[in-house]
Short mmCIF file of C-alpha atoms in Angstrom, two decimals:
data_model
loop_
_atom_site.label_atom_id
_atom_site.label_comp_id
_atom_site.label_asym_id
_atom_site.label_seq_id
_atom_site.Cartn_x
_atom_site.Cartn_y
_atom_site.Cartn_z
CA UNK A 10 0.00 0.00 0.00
CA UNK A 11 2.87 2.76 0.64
CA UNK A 12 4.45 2.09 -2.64
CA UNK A 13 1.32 3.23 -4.10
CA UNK A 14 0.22 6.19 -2.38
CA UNK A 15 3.64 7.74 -1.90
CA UNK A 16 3.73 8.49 -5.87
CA UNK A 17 0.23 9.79 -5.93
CA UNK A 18 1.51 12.06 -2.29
CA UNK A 19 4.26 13.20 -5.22
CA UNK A 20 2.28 13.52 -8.28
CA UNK A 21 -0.57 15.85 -5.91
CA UNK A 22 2.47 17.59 -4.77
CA UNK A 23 3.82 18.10 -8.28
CA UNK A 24 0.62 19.79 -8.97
CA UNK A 25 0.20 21.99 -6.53
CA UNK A 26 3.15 23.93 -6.41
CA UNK A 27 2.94 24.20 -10.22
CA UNK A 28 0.83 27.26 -9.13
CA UNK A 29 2.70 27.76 -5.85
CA UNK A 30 4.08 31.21 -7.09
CA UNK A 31 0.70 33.01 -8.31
CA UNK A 32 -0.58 34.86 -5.65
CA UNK A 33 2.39 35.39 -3.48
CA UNK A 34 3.86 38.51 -4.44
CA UNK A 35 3.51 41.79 -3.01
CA UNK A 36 5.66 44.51 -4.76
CA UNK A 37 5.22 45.92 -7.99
CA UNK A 38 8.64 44.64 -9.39
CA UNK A 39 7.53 41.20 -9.62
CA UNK A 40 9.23 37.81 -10.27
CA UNK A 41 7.70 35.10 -10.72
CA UNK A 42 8.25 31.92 -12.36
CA UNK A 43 5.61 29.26 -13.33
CA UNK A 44 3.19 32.04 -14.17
CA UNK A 45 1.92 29.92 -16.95
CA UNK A 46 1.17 26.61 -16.29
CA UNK A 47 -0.92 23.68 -16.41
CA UNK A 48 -2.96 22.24 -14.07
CA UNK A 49 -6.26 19.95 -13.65
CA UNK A 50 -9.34 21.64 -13.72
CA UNK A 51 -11.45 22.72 -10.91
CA UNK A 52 -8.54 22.62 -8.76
CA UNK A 53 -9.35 25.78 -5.72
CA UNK A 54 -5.89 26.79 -3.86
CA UNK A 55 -5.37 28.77 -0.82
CA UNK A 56 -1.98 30.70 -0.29
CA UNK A 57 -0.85 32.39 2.88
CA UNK A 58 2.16 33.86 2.57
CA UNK A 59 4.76 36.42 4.64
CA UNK A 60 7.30 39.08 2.59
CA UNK A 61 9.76 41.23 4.20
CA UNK A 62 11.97 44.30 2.47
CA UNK A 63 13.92 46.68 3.34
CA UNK A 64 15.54 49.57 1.32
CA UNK A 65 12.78 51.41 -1.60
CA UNK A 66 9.43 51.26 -1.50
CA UNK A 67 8.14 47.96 -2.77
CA UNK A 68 4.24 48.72 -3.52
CA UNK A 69 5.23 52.19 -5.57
CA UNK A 70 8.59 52.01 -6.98
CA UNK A 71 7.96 55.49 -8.04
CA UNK A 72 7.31 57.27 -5.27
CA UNK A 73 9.32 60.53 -5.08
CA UNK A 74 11.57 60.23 -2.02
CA UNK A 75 15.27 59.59 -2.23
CA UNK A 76 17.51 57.74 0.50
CA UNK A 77 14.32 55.88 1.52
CA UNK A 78 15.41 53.50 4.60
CA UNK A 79 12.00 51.59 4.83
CA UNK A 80 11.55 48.39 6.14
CA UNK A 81 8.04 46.46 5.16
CA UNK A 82 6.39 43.23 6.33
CA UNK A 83 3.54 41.87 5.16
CA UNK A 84 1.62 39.25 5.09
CA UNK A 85 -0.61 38.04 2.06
CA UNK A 86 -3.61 36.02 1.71
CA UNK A 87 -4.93 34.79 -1.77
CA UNK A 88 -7.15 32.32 -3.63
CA UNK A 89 -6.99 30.79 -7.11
CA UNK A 90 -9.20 28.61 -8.76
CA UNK A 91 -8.17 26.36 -12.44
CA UNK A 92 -10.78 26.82 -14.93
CA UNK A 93 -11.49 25.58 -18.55
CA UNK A 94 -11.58 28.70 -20.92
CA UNK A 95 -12.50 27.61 -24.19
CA UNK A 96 -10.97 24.24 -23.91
CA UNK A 97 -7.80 25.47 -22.54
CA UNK A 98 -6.75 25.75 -19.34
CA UNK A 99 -7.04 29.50 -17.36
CA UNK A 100 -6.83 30.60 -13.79
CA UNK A 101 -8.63 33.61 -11.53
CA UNK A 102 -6.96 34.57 -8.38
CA UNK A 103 -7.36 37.48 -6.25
CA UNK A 104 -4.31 38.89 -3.42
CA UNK A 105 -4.98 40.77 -0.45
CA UNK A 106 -1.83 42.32 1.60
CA UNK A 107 -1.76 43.28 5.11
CA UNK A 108 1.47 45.46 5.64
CA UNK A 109 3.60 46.82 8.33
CA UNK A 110 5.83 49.92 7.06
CA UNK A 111 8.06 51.70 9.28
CA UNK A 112 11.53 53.99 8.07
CA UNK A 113 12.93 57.26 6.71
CA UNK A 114 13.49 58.99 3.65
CA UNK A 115 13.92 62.19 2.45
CA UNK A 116 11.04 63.99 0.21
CA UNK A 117 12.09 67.33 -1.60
CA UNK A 118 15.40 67.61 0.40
CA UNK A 119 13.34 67.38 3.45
CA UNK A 120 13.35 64.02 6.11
CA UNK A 121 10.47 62.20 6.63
CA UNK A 122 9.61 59.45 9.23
CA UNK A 123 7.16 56.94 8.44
CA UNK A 124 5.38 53.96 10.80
CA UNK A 125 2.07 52.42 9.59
CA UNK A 126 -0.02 49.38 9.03
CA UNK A 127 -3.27 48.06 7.49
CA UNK A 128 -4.64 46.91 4.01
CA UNK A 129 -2.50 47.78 0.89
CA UNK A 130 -3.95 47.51 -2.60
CA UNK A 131 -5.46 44.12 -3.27
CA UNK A 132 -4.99 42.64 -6.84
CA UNK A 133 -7.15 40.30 -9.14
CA UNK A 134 -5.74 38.50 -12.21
CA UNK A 135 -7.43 36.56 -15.25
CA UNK A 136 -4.98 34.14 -17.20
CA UNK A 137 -6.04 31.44 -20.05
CA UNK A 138 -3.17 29.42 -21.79
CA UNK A 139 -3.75 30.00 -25.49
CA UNK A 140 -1.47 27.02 -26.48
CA UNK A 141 0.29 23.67 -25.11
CA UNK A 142 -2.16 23.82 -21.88
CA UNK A 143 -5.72 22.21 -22.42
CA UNK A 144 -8.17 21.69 -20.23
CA UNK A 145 -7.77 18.59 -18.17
CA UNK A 146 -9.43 16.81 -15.67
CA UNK A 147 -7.29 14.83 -12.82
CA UNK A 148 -7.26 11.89 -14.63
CA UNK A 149 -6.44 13.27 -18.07
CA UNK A 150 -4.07 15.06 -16.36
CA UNK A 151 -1.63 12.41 -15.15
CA UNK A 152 -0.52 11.89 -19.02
CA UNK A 153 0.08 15.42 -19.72
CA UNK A 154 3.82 16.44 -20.31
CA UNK A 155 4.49 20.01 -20.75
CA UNK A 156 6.18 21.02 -24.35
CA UNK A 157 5.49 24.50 -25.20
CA UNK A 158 3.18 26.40 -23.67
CA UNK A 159 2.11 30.26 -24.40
CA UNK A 160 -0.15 32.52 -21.85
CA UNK A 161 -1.70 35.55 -21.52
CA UNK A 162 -3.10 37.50 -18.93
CA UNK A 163 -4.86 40.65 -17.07
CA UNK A 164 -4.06 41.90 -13.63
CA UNK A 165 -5.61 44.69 -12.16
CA UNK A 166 -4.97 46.56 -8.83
CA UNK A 167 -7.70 48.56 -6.95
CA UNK A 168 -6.90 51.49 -4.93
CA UNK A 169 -8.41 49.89 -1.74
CA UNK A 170 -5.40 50.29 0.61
CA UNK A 171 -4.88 52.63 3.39
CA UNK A 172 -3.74 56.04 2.02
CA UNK A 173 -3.17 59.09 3.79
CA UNK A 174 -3.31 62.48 0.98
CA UNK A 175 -1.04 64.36 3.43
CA UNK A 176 1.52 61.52 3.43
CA UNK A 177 4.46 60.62 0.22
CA UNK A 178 4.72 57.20 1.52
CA UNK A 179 1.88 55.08 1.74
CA UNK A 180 0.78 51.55 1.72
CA UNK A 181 -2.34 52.35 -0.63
CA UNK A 182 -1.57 53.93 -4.25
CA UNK A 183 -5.27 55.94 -4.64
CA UNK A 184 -5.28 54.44 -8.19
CA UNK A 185 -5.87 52.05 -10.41
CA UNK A 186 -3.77 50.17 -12.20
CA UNK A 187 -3.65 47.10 -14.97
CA UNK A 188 -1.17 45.27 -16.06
CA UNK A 189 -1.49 42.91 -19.39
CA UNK A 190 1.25 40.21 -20.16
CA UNK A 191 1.98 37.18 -22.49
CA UNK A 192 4.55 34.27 -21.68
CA UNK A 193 6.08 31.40 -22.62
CA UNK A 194 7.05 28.28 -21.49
CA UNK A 195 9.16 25.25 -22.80
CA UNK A 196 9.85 22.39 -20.88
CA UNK A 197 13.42 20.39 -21.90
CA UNK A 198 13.62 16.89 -19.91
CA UNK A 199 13.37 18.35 -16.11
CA UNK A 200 14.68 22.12 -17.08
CA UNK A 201 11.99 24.72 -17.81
CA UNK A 202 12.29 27.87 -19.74
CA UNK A 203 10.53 30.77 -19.39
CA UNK A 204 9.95 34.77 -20.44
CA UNK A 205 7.25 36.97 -20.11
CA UNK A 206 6.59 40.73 -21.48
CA UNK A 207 4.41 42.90 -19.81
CA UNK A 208 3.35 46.85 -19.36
CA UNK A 209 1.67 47.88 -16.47
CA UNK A 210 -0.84 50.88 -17.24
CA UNK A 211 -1.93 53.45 -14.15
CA UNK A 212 -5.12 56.32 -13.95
CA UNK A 213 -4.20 59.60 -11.90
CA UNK A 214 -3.97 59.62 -7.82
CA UNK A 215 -5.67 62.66 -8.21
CA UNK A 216 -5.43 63.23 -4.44
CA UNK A 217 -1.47 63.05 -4.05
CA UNK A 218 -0.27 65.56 -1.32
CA UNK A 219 -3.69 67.58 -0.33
CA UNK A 220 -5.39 67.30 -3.81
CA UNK A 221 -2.89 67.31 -6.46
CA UNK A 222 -2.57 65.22 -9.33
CA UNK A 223 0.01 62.25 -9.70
CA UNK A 224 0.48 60.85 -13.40
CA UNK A 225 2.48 57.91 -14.60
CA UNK A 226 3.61 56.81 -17.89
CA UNK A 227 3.80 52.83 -18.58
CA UNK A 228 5.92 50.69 -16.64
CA UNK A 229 7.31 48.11 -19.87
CA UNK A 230 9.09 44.73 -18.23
CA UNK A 231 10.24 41.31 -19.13
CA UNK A 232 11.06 38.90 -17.08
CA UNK A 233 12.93 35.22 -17.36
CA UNK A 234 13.44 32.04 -15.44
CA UNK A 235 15.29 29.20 -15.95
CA UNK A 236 14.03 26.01 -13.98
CA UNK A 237 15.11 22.78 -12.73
CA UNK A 238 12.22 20.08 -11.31
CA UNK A 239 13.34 16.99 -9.58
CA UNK A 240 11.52 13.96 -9.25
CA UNK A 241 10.50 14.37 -6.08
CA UNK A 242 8.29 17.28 -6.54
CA UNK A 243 10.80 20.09 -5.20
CA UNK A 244 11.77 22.49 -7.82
CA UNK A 245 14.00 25.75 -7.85
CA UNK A 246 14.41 28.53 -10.29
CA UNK A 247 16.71 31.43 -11.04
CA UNK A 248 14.97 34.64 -11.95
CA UNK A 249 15.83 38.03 -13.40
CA UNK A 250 13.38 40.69 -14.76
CA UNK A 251 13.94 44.46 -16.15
CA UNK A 252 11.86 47.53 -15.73
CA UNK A 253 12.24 50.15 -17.81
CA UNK A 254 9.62 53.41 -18.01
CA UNK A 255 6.91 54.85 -15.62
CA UNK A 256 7.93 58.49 -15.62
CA UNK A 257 5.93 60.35 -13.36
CA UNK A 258 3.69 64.06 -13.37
CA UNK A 259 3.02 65.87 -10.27
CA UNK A 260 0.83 68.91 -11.18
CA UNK A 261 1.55 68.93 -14.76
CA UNK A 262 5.65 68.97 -13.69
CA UNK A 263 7.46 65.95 -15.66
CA UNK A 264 10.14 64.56 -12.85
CA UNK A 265 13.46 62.91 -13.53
CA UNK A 266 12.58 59.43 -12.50
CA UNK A 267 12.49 57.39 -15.41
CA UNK A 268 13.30 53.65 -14.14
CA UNK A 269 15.91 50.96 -15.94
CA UNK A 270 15.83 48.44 -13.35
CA UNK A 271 17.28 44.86 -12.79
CA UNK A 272 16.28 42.24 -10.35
CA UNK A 273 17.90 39.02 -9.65
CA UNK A 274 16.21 36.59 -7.43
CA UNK A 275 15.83 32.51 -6.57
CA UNK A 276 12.81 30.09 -5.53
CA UNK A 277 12.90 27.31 -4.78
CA UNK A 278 9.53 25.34 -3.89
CA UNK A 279 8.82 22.20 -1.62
CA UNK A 280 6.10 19.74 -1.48
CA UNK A 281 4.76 18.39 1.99
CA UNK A 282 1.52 16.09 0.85
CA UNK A 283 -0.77 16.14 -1.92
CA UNK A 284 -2.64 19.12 -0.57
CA UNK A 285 -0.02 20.97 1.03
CA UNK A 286 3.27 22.86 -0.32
CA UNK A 287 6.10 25.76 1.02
CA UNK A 288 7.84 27.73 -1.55
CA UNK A 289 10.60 30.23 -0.41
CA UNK A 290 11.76 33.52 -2.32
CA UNK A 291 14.54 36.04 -2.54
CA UNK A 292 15.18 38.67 -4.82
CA UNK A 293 17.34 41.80 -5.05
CA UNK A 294 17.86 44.87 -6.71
CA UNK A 295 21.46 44.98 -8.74
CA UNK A 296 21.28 47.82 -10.77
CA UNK A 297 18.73 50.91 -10.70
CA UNK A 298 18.87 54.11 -12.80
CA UNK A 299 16.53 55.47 -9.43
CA UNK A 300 17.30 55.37 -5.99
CA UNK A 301 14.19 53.16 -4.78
CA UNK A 302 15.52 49.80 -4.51
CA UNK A 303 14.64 47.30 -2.13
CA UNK A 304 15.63 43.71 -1.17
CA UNK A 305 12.98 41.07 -0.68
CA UNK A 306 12.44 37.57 1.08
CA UNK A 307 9.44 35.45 1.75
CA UNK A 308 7.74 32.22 2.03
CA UNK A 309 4.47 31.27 1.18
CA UNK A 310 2.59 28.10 2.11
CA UNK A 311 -0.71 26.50 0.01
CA UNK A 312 -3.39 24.24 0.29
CA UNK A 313 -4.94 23.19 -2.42
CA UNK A 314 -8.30 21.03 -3.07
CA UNK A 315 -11.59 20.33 -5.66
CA UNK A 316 -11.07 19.22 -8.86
CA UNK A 317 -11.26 15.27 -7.82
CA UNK A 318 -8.31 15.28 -5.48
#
């Protein structure tokens, strides 16, 4: 009997961190590997997850302070659900942050101090796989083996967070913003290779500073992994993504902040069962035209069930 249920313990394991990384993220520079993916059908997961930086400001990358010395910890709750979008595979998952901020910067040659907590912006995302990724149930799933695989998808932000207008630094943006991408994927024996493009699109805080008006130009990344699975579920990734764009307004007045950024960064992702798995994250900045860098690590744990299992 234990011959037979460890594989199927490995094989639900296998599955449920393919989506491990989804809804773990909580800065605006993100990487994240696996972001399209197959995966039965039906299948709900819950993520709970805990990220700490320290150095720029991780939810607004364009905030206008300089020096910043901020610390952040939050900790993120999410759901995603598999479903079957025109006979291929797709996902919905939605991302709500809880934050604790606390630091100093500097804000028009003037220091600020900064210590606050509560909701920041949640996010929602719609992704279908437009090729390599049908819709499978459990069982038709256990002969699938990933070739090439391309993915699209919509994120959006809402400006739900806590935001103070008499405040630079804040754990709420007061806008909107939406972010379209397309990826691909191509699986080689037990590597995986990935890149995505993306540009992330904002409205106008139109309440920045005691009623003035905050603009912002598209944000225009790519991002790449390169990942190795073993056979006994646990896979790990290297990951770099650039940033380049999102030039900011304040009350019509065009700032210097253009961004060219790079990040390098590492998961690496661990089964337990077939319904639980812990994936652990790192990521740095290592080159920035603008001063608001930050360094990040986290770990995220998920639960997954439905879909047969």
């Amino acid at each position: 009997m234990a011959r037979l249920t460890v594989p199927l313990v490995l094989f639900g394991a296998l599955i449920a961190l393919l989506l491990v990384g989804r809804v773990t993220s909580v800065q605006a520079q993100d990487i994240e590997p696996r972001a399209f993916s197959n995966a039965p059908i039906g299948v709900n997961f819950l993520i709970a997850g805990y990220g700490y930086t320290r150095g720029g400001l991780a939810f607004d990358s364009s905030v206008p302070v300089t020096d910043p010395q901020l610390e952040t910890s939050s900790a993120v709750l999410g759901y995603a659900r598999v479903i079957d979008l025109w006979g291929q595979s797709g996902k919905v998952d939605v991302m709500v942050p809880y934050s604790w901020l606390s630091g100093t910067a500097e804000s028009a040659g003037q220091p600020i101090e900064r210590i606050v907590d509560g909701f920041a912006d949640p996010r929602f995302r719609l992704s279908v796989n437009l090729l390599g990724a049908p819709a499978l149930t459990l069982e038709e799933f256990r002969d699938y083996k990933q070739d090439l695989i391309v993915g699209a998808s919509l994120q959006v932000s809402a400006p739900w967070g806590q935001y103070d207008n008499s405040r630079v630094v804040n754990l709420g943006t007061n806008r909107w913003w939406f972010k379209p991408e397309i990826g691909v994927s191509k699986a080689v024996g037990p590597w995986t290779f990935e890149l995505a493009g993306a540009v992330t699109l904002y409205t106008e805080n139109q309440d920045f500073l005691n009623g003035g008006t905050r603009a912002q130009e598209p944000l225009y990344s790519l991002q790449g992994h390169v990942i190795r699975g073993f056979r006994s579920g646990v896979w790990a990734s290297l990951d770099v993504t650039h940033f380049t764009g999102g030039r900011t307004t304040i009350n019509d007045t065009l700032n210097n902040d253009l961004q060219r950024n790079w990040r390098l960064g590492g998961t690496l992702a661990l089964p337990v069962d077939a319904h639980n798995s812990i994936k652990l994250y790192a990521s740095s900045g290592v080159a920035a035209r603008t001063g608001n860098n930050f360094d990040l690590i986290g770990i995220a744990w998920q639960y997954r069930w439905g879909g047969g299992l």
